[in-house]
GROMACS .gro file of C-alpha atoms in nm:
model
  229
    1UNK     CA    1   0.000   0.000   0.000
    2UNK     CA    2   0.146   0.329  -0.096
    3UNK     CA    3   0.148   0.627   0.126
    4UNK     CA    4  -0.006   0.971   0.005
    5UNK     CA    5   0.239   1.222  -0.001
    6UNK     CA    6   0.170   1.514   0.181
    7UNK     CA    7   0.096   1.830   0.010
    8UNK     CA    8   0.365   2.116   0.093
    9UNK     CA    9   0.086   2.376   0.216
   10UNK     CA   10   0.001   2.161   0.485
   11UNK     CA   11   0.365   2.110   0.598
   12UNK     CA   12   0.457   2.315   0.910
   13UNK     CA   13   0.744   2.480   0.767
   14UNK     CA   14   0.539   2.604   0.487
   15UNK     CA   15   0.264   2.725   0.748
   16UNK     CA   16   0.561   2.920   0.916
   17UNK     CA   17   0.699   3.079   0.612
   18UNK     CA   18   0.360   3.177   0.550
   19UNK     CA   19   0.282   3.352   0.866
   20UNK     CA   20   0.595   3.546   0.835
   21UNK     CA   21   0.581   3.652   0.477
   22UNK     CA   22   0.207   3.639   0.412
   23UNK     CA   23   0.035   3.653   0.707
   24UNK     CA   24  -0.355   3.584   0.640
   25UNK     CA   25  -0.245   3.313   0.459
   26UNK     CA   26  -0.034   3.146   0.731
   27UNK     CA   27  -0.331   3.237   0.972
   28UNK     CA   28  -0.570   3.050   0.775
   29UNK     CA   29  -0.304   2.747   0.734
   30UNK     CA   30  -0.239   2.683   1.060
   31UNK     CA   31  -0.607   2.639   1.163
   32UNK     CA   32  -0.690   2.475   0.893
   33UNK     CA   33  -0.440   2.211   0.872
   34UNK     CA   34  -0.264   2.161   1.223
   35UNK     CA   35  -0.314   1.941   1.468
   36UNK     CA   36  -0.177   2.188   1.765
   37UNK     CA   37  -0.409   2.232   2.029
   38UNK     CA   38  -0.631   2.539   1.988
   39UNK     CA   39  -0.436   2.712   2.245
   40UNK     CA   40  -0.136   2.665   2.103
   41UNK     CA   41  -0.260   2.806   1.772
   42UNK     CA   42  -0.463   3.113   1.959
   43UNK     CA   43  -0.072   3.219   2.075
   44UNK     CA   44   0.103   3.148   1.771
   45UNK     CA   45  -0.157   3.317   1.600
   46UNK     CA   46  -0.143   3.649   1.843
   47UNK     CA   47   0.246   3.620   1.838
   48UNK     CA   48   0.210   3.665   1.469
   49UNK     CA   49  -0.029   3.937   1.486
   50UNK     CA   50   0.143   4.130   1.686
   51UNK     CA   51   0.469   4.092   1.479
   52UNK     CA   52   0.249   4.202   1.203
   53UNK     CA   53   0.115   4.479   1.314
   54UNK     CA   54   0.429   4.610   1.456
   55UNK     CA   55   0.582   4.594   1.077
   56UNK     CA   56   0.305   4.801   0.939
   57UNK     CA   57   0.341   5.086   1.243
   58UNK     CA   58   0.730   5.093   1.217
   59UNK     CA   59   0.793   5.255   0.894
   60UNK     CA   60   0.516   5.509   0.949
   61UNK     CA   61   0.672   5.578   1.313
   62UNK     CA   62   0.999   5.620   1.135
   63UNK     CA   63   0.914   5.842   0.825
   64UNK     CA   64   0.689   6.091   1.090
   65UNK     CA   65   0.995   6.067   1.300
   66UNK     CA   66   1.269   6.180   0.968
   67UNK     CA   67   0.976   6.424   0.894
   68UNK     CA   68   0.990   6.576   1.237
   69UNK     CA   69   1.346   6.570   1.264
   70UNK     CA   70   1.378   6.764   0.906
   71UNK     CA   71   1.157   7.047   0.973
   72UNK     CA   72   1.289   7.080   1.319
   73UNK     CA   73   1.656   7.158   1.137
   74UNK     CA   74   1.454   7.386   0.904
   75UNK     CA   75   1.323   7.570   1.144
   76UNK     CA   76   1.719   7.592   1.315
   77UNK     CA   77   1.843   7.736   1.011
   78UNK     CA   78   1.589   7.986   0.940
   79UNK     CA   79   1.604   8.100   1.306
   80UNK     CA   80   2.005   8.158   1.231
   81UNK     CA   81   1.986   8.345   0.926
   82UNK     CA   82   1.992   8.652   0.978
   83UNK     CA   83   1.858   8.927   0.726
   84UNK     CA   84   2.136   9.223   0.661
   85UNK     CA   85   1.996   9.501   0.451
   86UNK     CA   86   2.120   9.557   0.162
   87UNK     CA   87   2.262   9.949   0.151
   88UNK     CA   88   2.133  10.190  -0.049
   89UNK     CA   89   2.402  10.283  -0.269
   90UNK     CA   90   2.163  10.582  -0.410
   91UNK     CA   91   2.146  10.750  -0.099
   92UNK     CA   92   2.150  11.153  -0.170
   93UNK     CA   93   2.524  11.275  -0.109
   94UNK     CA   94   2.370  11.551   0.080
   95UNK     CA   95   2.221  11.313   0.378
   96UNK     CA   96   2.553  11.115   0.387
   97UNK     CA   97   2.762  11.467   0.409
   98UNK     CA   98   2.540  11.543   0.658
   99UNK     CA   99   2.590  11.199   0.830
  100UNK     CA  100   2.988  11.308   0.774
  101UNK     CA  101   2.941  11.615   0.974
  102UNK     CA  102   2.773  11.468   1.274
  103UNK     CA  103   2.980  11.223   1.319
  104UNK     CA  104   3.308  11.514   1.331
  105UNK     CA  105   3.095  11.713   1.572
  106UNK     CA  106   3.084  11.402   1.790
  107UNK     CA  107   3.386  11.315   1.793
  108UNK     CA  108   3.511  11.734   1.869
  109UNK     CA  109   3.264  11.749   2.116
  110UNK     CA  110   3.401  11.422   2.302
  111UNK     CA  111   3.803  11.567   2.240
  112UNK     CA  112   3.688  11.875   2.413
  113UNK     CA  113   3.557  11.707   2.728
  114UNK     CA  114   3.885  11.522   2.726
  115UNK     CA  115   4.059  11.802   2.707
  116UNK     CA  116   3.870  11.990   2.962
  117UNK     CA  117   3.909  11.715   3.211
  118UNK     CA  118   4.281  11.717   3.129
  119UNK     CA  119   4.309  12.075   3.257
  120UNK     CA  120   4.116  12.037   3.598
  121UNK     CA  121   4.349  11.771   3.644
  122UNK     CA  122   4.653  11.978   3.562
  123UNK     CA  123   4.532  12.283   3.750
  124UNK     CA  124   4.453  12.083   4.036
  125UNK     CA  125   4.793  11.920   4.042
  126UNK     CA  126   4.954  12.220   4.084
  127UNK     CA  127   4.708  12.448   4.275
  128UNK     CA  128   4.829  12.418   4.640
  129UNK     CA  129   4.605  12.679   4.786
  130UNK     CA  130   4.248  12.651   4.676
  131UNK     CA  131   4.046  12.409   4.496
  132UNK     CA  132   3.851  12.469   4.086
  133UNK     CA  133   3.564  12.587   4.207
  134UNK     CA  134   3.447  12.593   3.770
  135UNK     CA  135   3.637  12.500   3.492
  136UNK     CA  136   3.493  12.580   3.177
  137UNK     CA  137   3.667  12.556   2.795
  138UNK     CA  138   3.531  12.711   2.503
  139UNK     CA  139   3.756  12.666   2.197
  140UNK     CA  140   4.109  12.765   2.243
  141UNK     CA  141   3.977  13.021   2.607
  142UNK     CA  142   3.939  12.869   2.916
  143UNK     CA  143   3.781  13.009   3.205
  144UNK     CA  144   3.846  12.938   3.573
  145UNK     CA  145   3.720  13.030   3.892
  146UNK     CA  146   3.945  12.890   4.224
  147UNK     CA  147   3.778  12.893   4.574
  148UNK     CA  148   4.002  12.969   4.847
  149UNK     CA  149   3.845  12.885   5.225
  150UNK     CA  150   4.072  13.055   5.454
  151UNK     CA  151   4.094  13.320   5.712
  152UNK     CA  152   4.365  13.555   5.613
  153UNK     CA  153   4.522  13.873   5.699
  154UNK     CA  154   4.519  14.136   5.428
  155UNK     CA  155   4.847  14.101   5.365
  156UNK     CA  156   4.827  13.731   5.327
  157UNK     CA  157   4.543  13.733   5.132
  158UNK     CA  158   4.711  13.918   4.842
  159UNK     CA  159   5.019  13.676   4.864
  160UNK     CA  160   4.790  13.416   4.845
  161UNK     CA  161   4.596  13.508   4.574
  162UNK     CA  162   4.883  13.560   4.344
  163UNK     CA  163   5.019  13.267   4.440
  164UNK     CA  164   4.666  13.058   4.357
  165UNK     CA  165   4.663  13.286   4.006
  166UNK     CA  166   5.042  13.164   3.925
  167UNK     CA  167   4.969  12.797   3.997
  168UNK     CA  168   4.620  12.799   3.816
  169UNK     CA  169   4.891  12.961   3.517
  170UNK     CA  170   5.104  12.623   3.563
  171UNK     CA  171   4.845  12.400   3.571
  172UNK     CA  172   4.703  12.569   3.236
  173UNK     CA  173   5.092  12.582   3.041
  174UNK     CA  174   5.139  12.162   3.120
  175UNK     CA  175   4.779  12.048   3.046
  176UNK     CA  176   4.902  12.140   2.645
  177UNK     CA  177   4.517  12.197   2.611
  178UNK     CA  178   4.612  12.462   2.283
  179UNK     CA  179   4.462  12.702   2.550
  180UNK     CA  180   4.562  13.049   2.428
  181UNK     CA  181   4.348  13.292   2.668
  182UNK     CA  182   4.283  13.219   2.998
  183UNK     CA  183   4.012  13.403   3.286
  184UNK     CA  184   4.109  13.361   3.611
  185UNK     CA  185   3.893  13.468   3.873
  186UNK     CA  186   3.953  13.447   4.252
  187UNK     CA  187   3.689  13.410   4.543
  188UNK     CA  188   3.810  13.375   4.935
  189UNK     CA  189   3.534  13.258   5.173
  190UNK     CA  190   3.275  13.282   4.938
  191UNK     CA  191   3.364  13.620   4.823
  192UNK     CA  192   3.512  13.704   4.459
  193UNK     CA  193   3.827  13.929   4.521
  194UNK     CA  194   3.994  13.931   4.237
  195UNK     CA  195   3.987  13.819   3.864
  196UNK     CA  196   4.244  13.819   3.594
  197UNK     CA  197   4.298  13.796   3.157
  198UNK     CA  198   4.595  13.624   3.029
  199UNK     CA  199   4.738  13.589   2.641
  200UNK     CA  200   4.903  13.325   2.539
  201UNK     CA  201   5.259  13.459   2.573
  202UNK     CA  202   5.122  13.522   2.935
  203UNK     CA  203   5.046  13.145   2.996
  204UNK     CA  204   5.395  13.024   2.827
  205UNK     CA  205   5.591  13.204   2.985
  206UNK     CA  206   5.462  13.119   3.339
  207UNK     CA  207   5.738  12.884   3.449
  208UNK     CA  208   5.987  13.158   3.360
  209UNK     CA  209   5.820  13.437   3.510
  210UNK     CA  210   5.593  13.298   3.809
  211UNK     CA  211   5.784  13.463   4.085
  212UNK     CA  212   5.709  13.795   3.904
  213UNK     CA  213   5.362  13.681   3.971
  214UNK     CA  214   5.391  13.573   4.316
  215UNK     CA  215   5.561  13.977   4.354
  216UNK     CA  216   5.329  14.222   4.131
  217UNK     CA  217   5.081  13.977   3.919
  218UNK     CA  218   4.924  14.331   3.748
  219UNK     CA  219   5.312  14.425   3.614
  220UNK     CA  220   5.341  14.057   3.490
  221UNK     CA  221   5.016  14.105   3.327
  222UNK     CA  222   5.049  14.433   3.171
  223UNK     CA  223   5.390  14.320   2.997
  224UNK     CA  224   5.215  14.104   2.782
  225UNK     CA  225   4.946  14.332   2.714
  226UNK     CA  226   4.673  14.245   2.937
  227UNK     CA  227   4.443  14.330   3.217
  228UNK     CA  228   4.421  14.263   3.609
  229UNK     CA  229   4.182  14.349   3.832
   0.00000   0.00000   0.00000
């Protein structure tokens, strides 16, 4: 008597290929021509399921994922760019002279508070008697008030204030401000007693002459031409 050969479908490997590869198929198989217990085919059929379902999800997970992750970089680089404008190379000469201009006057105005502050400092350095009361500059003329808080005899208080006018003098000659006229004005205890024009030649001389100062300040003064009070 000859056996009947069994048909591959209904072999177990086939049924397993089949549930891997073409999973209805496999399903169908393995119910229809196993002999496993029905429990044993309930798990191997949610086992396959699962692994089924899992396959389909995945590459959707994935490509949302890649999408995600793209625009996210998009987004980076657009937040990094950064937009110059381009300039306006027919801009009317007259706004860009004018530009020109401000920018000079800036840049004199901030020179002459340098050089301003350079003077207090160098009147101050020298001024041994008083203390710049006001300090102001105005081009190439300074003017300068000294405060001197003292109780003084007459006498002294004319010694004194030549003295403070020769070392304000001093303190204007080393700043090297380019200060050519100087006012000098002189107030003791509150009270303005004296004040004081000087040239140029006056102020450059100073070192040479100051104990001509400290003696007769008004025959200093007049020997370069100018006025003391």
């Amino acid at each position: 008597m000859q056996l009947e050969k069994t048909p591959f479908y209904k072999k177990n490997w086939f049924i397993f290929l089949s549930l891997t590869f073409f999973f209805p198929l496999g399903v169908f198989l393995i119910w229809r021509y196993t002999f496993f217990k029905k429990s044993t085919k309930v798990i191997i059929s949610l086992i396959f399921t699962i692994f089924f379902v899992i396959t389909l999800i995945l590459p959707n997970i994935d490509s949302n994922e890649e999408s995600d992750t793209s625009n996210h970089q998009q987004e980076t680089k657009d937040s990094n760019k950064i937009e110059i404008p381009a300039s306006n190379t027919n801009e009317d000469p007259k706004i860009n002279n004018e530009k020109n201009s401000i920018k000079t006057k800036d840049v004199i105005i901030d020179n002459s508070e340098n050089q301003t502050n350079q003077l207090r400092n160098s009147v101050e350095n020298e001024l041994h008697l008083g203390k710049v009361q006001e300090l102001g500059q105005f081009g190439t003329n300074t003017n300068i008030l000294i405060s001197i808080d003292h109780n003084l005899t007459k006498n002294m208080t004319k010694k004194t204030i030549n003295q403070a006018i020769a070392q304000t003098l001093i303190g204007i000659n080393k700043a090297n401000t380019d200060v050519k006229s100087a006012n000098i004005g002189i107030k003791i205890n509150g009270t303005r007693v004296a004040s004081s024009r000087w040239n140029e030649d006056a102020i450059n001389n100073i070192e040479k002459y100051k104990n001509e100062i400290y003696d007769n300040p008004a025959k200093y003064a007049e020997s370069f031409n100018n006025t003391y009070k």
